[in-house]
Short mmCIF file of C-alpha atoms in Angstrom, two decimals:
data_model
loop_
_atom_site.label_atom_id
_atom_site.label_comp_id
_atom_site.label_asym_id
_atom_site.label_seq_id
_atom_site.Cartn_x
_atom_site.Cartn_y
_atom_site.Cartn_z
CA UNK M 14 30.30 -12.31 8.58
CA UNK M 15 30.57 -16.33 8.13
CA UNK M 16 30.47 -18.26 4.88
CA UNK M 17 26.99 -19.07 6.28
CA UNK M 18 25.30 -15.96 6.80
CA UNK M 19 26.68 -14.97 3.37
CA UNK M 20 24.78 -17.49 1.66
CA UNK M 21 21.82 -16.69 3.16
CA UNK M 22 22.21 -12.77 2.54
CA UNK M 23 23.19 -13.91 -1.40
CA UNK M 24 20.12 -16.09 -1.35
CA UNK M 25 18.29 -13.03 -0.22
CA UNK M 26 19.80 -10.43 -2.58
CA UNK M 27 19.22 -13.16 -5.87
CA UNK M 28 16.25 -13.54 -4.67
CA UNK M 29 15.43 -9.93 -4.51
CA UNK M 30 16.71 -9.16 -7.54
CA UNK M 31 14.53 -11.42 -9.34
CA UNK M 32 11.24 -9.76 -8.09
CA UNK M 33 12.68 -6.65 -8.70
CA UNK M 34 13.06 -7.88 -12.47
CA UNK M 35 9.58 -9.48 -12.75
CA UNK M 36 9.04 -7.55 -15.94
CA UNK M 37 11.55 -9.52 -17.11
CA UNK M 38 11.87 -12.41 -16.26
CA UNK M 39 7.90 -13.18 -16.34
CA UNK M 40 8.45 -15.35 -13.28
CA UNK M 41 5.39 -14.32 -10.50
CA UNK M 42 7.23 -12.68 -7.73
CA UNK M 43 5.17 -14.59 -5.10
CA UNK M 44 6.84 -17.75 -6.31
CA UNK M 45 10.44 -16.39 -5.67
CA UNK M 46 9.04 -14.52 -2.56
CA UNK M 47 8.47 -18.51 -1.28
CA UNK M 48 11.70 -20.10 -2.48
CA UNK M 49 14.23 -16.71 -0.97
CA UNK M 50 11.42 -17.17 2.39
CA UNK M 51 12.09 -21.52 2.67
CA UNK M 52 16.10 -21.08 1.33
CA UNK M 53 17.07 -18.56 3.70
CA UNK M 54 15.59 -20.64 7.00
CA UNK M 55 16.65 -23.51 5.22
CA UNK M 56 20.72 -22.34 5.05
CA UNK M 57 19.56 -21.16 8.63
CA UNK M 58 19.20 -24.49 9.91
CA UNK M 59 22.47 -25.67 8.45
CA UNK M 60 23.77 -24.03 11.38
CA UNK M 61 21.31 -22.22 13.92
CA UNK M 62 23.74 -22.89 17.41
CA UNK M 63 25.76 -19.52 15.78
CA UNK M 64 22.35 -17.58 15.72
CA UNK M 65 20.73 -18.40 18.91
CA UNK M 66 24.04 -17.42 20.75
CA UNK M 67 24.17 -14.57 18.96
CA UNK M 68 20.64 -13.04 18.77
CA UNK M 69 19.50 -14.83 21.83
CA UNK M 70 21.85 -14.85 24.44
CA UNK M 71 19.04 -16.25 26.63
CA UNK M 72 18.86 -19.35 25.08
CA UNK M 73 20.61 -22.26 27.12
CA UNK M 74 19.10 -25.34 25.77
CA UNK M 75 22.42 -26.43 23.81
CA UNK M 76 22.29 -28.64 20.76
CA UNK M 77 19.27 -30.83 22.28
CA UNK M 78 16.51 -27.79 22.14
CA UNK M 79 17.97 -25.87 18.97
CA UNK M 80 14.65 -27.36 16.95
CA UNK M 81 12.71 -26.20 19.30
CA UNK M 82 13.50 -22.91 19.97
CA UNK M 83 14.18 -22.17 16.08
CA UNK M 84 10.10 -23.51 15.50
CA UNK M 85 9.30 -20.70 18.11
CA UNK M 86 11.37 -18.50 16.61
CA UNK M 87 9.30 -19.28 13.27
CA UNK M 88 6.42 -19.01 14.66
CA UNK M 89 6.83 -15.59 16.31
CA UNK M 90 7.41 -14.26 12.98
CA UNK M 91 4.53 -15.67 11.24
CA UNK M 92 2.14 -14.58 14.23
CA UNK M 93 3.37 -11.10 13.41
CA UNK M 94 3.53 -11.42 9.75
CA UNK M 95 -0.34 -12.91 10.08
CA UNK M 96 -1.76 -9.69 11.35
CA UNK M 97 -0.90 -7.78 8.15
CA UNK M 98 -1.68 -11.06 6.12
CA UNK M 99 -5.23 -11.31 7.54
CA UNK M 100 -5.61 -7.46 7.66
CA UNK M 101 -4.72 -7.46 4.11
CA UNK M 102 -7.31 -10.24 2.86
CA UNK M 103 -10.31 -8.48 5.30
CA UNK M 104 -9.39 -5.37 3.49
CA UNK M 105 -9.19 -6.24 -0.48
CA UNK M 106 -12.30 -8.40 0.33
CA UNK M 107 -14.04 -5.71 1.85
CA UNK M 108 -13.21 -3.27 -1.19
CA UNK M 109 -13.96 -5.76 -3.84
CA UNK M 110 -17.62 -6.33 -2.34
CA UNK M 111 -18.36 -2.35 -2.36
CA UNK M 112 -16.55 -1.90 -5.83
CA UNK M 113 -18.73 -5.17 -7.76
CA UNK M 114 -21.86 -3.97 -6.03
CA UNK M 115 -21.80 -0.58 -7.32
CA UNK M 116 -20.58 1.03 -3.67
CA UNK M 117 -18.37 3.51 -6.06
CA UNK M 118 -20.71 4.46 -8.85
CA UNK M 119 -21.61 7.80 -7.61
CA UNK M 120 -17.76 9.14 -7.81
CA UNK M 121 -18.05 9.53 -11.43
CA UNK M 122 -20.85 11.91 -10.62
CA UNK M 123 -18.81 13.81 -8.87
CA UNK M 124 -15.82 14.36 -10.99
CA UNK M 125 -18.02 15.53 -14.24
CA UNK M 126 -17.07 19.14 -15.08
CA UNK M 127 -16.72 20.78 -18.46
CA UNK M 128 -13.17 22.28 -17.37
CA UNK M 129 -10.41 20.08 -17.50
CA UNK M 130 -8.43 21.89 -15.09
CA UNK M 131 -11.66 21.37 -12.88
CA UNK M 132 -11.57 17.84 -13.62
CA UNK M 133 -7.54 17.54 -12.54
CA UNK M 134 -8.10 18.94 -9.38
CA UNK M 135 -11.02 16.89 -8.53
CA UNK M 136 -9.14 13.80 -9.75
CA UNK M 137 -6.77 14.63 -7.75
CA UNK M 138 -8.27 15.55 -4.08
CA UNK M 139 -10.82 12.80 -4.63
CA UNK M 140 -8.35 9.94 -5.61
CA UNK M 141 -6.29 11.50 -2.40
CA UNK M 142 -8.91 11.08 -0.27
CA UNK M 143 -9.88 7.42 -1.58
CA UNK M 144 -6.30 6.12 -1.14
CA UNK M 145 -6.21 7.34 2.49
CA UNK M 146 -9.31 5.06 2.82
CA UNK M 147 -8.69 2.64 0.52
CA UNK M 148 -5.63 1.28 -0.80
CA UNK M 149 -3.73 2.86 -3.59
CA UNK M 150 -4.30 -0.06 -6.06
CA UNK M 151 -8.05 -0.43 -6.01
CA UNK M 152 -8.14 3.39 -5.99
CA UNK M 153 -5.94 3.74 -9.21
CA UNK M 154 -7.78 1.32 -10.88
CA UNK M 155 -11.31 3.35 -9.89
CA UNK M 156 -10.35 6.53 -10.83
CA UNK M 157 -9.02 5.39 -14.15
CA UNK M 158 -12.23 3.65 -14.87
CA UNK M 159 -13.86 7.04 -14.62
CA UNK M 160 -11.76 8.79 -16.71
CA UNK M 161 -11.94 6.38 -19.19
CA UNK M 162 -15.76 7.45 -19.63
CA UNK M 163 -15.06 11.31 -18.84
CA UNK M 164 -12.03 12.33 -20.93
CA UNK M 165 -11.80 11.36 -24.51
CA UNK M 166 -8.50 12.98 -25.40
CA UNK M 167 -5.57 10.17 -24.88
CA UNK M 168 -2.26 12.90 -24.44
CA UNK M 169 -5.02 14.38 -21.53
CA UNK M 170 -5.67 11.15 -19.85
CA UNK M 171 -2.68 10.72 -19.44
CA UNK M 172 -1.19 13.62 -17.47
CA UNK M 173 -4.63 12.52 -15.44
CA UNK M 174 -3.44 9.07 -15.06
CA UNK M 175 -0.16 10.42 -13.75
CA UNK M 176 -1.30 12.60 -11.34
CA UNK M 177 -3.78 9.65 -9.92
CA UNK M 178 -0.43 7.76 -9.10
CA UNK M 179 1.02 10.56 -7.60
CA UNK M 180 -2.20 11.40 -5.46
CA UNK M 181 -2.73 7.59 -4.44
CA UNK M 182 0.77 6.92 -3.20
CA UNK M 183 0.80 10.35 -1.46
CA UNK M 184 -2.64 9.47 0.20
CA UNK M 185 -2.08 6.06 1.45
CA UNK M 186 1.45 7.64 2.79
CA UNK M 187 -0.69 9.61 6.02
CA UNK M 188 -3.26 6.96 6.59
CA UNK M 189 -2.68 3.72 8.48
CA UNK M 190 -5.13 1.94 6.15
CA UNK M 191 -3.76 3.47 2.98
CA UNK M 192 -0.49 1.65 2.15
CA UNK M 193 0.72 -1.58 2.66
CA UNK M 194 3.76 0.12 4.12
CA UNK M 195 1.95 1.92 6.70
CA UNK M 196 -0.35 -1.03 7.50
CA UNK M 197 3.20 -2.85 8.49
CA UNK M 198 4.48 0.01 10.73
CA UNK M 199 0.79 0.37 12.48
CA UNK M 200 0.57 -3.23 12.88
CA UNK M 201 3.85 -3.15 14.51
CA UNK M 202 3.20 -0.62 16.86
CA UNK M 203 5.97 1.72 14.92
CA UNK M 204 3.49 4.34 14.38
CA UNK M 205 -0.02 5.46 15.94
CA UNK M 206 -3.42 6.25 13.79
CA UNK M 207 -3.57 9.47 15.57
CA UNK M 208 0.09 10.41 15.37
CA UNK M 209 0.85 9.47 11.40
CA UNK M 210 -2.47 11.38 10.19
CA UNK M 211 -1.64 14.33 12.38
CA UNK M 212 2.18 14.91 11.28
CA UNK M 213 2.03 13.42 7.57
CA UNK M 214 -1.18 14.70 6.15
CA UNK M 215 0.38 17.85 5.24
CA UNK M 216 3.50 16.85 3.82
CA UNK M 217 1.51 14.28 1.59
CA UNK M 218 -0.63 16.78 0.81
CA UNK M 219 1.99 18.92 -0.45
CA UNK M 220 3.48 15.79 -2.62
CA UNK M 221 0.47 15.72 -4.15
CA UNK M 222 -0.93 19.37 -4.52
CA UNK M 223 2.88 20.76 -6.05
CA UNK M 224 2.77 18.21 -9.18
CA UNK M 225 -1.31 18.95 -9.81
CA UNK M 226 -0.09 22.51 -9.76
CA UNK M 227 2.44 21.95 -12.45
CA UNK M 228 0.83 19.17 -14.41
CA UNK M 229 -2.43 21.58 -14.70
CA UNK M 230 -0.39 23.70 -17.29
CA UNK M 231 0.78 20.58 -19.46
CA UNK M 232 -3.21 19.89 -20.28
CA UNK M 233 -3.74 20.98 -23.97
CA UNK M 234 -6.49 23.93 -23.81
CA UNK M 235 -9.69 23.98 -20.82
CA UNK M 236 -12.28 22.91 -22.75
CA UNK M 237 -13.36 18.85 -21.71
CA UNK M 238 -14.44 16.95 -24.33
CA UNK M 239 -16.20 13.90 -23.05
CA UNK M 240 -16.37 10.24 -24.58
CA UNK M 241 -19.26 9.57 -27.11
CA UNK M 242 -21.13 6.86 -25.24
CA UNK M 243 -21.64 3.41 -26.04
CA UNK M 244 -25.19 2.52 -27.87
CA UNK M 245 -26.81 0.20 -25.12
CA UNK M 246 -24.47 0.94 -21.86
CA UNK M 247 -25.64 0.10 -18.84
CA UNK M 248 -23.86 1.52 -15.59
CA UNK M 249 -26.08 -0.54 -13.28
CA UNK M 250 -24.40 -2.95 -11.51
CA UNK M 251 -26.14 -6.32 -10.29
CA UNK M 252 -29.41 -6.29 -8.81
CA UNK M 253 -28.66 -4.16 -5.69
CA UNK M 254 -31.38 -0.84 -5.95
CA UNK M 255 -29.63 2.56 -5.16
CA UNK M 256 -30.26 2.67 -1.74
CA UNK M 257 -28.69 -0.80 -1.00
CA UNK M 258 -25.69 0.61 -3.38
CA UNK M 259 -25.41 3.36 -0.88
CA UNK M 260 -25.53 1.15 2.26
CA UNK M 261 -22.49 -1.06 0.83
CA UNK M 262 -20.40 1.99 0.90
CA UNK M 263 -21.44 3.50 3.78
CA UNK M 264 -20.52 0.03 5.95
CA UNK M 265 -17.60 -1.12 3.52
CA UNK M 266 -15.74 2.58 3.74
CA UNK M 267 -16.96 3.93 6.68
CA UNK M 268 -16.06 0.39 8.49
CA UNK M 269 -12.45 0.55 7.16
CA UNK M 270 -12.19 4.33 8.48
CA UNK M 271 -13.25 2.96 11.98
CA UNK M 272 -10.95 0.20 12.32
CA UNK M 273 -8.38 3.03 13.94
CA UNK M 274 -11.36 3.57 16.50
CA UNK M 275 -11.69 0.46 16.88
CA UNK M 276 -8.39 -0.16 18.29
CA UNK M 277 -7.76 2.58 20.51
CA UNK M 278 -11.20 1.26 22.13
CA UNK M 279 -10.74 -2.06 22.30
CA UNK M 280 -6.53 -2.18 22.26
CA UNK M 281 -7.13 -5.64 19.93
CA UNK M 282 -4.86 -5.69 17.06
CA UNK M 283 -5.86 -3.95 13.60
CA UNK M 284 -6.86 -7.47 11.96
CA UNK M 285 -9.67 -7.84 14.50
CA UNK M 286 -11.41 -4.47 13.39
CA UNK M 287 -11.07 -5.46 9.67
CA UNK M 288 -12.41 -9.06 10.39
CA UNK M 289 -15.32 -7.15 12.50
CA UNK M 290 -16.23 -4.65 9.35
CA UNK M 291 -16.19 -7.71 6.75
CA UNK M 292 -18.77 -9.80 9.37
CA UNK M 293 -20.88 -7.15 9.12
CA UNK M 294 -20.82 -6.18 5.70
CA UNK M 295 -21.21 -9.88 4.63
CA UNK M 296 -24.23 -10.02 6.46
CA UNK M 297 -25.36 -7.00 5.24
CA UNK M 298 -25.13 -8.03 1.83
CA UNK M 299 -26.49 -11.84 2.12
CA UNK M 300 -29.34 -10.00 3.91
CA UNK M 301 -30.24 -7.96 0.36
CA UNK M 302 -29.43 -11.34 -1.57
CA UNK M 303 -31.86 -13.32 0.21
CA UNK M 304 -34.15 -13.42 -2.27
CA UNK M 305 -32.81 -13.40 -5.81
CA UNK M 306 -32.97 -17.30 -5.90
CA UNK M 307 -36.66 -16.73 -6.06
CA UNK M 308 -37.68 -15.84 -9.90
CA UNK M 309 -34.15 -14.94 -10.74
CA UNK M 310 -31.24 -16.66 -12.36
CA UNK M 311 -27.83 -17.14 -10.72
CA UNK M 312 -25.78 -13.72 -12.45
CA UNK M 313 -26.68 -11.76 -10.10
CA UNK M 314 -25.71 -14.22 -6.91
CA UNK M 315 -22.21 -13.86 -8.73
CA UNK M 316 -21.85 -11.14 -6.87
CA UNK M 317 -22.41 -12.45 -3.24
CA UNK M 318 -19.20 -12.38 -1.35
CA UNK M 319 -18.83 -15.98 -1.09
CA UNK M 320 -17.97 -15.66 -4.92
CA UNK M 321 -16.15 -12.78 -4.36
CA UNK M 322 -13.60 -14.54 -1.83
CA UNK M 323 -11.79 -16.18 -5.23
CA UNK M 324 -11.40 -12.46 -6.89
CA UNK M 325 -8.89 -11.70 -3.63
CA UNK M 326 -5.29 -11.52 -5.12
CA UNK M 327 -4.02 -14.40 -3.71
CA UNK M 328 -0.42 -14.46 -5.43
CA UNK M 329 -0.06 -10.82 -3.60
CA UNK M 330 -0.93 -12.11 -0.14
CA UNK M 331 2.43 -15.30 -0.86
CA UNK M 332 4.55 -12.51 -1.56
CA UNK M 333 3.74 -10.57 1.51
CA UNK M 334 4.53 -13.54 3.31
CA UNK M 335 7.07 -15.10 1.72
CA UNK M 336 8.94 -11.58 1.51
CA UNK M 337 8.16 -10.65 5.11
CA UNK M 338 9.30 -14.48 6.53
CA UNK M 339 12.86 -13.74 4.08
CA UNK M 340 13.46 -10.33 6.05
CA UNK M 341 12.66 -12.42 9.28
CA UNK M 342 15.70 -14.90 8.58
CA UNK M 343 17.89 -11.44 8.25
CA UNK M 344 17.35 -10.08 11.42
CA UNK M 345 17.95 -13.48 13.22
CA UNK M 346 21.01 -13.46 11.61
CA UNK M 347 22.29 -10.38 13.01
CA UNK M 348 22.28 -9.00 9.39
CA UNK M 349 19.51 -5.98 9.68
CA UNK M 350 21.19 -4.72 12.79
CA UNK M 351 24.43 -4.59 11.57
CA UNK M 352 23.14 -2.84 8.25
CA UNK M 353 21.24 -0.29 10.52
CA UNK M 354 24.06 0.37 13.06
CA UNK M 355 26.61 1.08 9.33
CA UNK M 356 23.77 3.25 7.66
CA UNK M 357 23.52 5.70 11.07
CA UNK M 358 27.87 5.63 10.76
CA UNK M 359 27.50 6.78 7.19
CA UNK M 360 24.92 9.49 7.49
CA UNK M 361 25.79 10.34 11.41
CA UNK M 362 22.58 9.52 12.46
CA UNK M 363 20.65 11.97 9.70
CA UNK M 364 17.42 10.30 10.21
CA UNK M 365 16.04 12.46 6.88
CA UNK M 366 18.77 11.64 5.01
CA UNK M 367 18.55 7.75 5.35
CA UNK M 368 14.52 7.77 4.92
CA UNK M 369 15.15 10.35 2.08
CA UNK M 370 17.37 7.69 0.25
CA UNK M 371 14.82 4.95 1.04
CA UNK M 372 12.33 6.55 -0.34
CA UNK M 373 14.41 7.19 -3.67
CA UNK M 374 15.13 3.49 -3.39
CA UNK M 375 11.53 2.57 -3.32
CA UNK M 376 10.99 3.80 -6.60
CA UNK M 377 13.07 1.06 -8.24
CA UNK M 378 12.32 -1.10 -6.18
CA UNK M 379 9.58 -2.52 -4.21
CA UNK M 380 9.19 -0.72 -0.90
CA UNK M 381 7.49 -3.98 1.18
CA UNK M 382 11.11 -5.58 1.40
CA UNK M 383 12.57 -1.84 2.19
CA UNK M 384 10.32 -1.49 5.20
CA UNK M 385 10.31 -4.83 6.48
CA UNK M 386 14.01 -4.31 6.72
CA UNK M 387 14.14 -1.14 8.24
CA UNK M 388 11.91 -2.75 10.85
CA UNK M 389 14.52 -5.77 11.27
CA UNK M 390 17.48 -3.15 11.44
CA UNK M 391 16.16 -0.42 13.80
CA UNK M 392 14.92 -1.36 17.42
CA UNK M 393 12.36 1.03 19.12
CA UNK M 394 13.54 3.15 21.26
CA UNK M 395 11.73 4.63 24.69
CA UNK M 396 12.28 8.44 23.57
CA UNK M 397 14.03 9.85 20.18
CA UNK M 398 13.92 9.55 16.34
CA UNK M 399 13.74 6.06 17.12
CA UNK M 400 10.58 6.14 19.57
CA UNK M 401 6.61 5.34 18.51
CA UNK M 402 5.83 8.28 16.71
CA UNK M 403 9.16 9.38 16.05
CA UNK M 404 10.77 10.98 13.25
CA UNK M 405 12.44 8.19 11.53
CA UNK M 406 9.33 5.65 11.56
CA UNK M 407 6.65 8.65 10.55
CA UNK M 408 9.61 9.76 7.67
CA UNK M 409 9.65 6.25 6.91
CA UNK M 410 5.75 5.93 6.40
CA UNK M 411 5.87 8.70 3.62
CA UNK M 412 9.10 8.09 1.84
CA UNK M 413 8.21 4.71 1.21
CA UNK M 414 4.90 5.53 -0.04
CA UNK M 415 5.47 8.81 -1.74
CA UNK M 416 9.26 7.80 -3.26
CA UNK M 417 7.02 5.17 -5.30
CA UNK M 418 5.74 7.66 -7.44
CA UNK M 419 9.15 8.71 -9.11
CA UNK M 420 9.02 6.09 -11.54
CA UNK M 421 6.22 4.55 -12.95
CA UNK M 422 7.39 1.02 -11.80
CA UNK M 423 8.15 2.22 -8.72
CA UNK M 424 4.41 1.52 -6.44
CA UNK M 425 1.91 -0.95 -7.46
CA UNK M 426 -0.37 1.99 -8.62
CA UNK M 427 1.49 3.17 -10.90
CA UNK M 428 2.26 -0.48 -12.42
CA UNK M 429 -1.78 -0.96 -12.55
CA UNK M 430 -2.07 2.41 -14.36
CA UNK M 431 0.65 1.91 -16.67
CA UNK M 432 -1.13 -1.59 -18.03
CA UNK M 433 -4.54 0.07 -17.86
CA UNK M 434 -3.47 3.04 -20.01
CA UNK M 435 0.00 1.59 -21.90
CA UNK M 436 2.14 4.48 -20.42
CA UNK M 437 5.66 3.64 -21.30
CA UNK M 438 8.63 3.38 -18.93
CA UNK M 439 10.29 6.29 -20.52
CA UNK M 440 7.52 8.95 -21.24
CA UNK M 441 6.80 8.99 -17.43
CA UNK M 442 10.58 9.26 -16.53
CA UNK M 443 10.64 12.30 -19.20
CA UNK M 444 7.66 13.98 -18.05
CA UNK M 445 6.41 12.78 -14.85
CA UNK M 446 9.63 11.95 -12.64
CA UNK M 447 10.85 15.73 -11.96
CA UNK M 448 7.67 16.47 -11.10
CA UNK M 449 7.32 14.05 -8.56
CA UNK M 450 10.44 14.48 -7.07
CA UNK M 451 9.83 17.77 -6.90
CA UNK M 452 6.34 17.09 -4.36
CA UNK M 453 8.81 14.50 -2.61
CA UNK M 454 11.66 16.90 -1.66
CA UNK M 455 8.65 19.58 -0.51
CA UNK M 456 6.96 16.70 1.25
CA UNK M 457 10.22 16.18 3.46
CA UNK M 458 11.32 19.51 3.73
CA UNK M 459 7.51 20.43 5.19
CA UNK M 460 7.30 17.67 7.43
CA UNK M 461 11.16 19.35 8.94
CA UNK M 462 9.23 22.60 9.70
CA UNK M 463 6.28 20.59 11.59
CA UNK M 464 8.59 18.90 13.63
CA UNK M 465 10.78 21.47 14.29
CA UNK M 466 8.17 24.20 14.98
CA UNK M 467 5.32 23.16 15.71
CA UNK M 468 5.51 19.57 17.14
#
């Protein structure tokens, strides 16, 4: 390794280190995301003739075209980083307009039972369910909402709480829609919609139905006590009527679960469906809004999506790129596939072993860098582990989605849940963490059976 590639890789790892210490530091991790993304191409260019040779040994333009062919280098990357960038935005836009126009109020009909173990298990299949759909973030924070108004004892809510981080990172694990993670590999042709749902949805269901199995006996009694509610509350939500409520969800969910469709029809990438079911549902909405600025005053056009565009978490859309650009500059260096070709030494090509320990990893820290790099450091291979569909890249999917849920800090679910409900760092590890692991380890050790006898 050269003095030059170590920079960049220490540049990387500082880098790293500071967004996995965000707590700490207070310093947005999108803003060191940027700086590691511009410092490592930057070092890159103190030197690129050492790359090109090495990564490209196509390249025969000399000193004279090295700018050139390092700007379509760049741009490569962020044509592939864009698809899960725009994907991304289409889908946190689409979810914000069905969540502020009331697309999710009838779930809390659904969960209210008088049994709390009733209510656990609903919690969890429902929040399961949503993720897959969804994303794990906006699910967490809907399903805590609800409880919020259904369970009044705080010791309860919280074994509830856990369980809807465990359930949301095990149900965006078998989607292709349902965690960033798997939204990377799909986009990158690592994994099919048909293949990941088939062979993961019963591992992640196991993950998920092992801990709601144990946590139902930490609940204090069966007997629900519900919230006293608030003099004056109002569940409406803007000016939609029930009906158009109903039609926001049916377009805004039911377009994001035929965005898979829409690619194996079509063959366009993933964005395109996404960008397709946000047109629509746009319209759809500016069609019911068409005449509140008659008679009405402007709260309710709050709502209309062109408002809604500035509630889209910008700062987590920088780190995506910034983070996936970073990983970028690795593999040109040679870096990702020299890491890859030491880890398959170590572990003699254990493909459960390495995801295993990734999936550990990605409960300390975040598992966006982890994957990107395990797409840098493994090519795809024809036929094998290491083919579309095969056992490393489907293992990968679910350990880095399901491994979050070991510690609380460990997905961004369980970070939103932890602020929501102030569960400490060290009452989850106590309580929750075994349990978790427990799902994890059954999770893997399932998924071994599938492949072996039945796939």
């Amino acid at each position: 390794m050269t003095a030059l590639t170590l920079a960049i890789v220490v540049a990387f790892v500082l880098g790293y280190t500071c967004i996995a210490t965000e707590s700490l530091t207070k310093v947005n991790k999108a803003a060191v995301a940027l700086l590691m993304f511009v410092v490592c191409w930057t070092l890159y260019m103190f030197d690129p003739l050492q790359y090109l040779n090495l990564m490209h040994p196509d390249y025969t333009g000399g000193i004279a075209g090295m700018a050139e062919k390092v700007t379509t280098i760049i741009q490569e990357h962020l044509g592939d980083t864009s698809t899960t960038l725009f994907f991304l935005m289409g889908a946190m836009t689409i979810v914000e307009i069905v969540d502020q126009n009331g697309g999710f109020n009838w779930v809390r009909g659904v969960m209210k039972t008088h049994s709390k173990r009733a209510l656990l298990w609903r919690i969890a299949f429902m929040t399961f369910i949503l993720s897959a759909i969804l994303d794990n973030l906006t699910t967490s924070i809907v399903m805590i909402m609800i409880l919020r108004k259904l369970v009044a004892d705080k010791q309860d809510r919280l074994i509830y709480a856990s369980l809807v981080i465990i359930a949301a990172n095990s149900g965006g694990a078998f989607s292709p829609i349902g965690d960033v993670t798997t939204i990377m590999l799909w986009n990158k042709g690592l994994i099919t919609a048909a293949g990941v749902i088939m062979e993961i949805v019963v591992p992640s269901l196991i993950s998920m139905v092992i801990p709601a199995f144990i946590l139902q006996y930490h609940l204090n009694g069966d007997e629900l006590h519900m919230p006293e509610a608030k003099a004056g509350g109002n569940d409406s939500v803007g000016d939609f009527t029930d009906t158009q409520r109903k039609a926001v969800f049916v377009i805004g969910v039911g377009g994001l679960m035929f965005v898979p469709i829409f690619k194996s029809i079509t063959h366009l990438p993933p964005f395109v469906g996404i960008l397709l079911v946000l047109g629509v549902l746009w319209t759809t909405t500016e069609v019911f809004y068409r005449h509140l600025h008659r008679g009405h005053d402007d709260e309710g056009t709050q709502k209309r999506v062109s408002n809604l565009l500035s509630r889209v978490d910008m700062s987590t859309i920088l780190f995506f790129l910034g983070i996936l650009m970073a990983v970028a500059c690795l593999s040109e260096v040679g870096v990702l596939a020299a890491l890859g070709e030491g880890l398959n030494t170590v572990f003699d090509g254990n493909h459960y072993l390495v995801t295993g320990i990734i999936g550990v990893l990605s409960s300390i820290v975040d598992n966006v860098p982890l994957v990107a790099g395990c797409m840098g450091m493994y090519p795809v291979a024809a036929t094998g582990d290491m083919a579309v569909d095969g056992i490393f890249w489907q293992l990968l999917a679910y350990c880095a989605g399901v491994g979050g849920s070991m510690l609380i800090v460990g997905s961004a679910a369980g970070v939103v849940v932890m602020g929501l409900e102030k569960i400490t760092f060290g009452w989850y590890m106590k309580k929750i963490t075994w349990i978790a692991f427990v799902g994890y380890l059954a999770g893997i050790i399932s998924y071994y059976f599938i492949r072996t006898f039945v796939f």
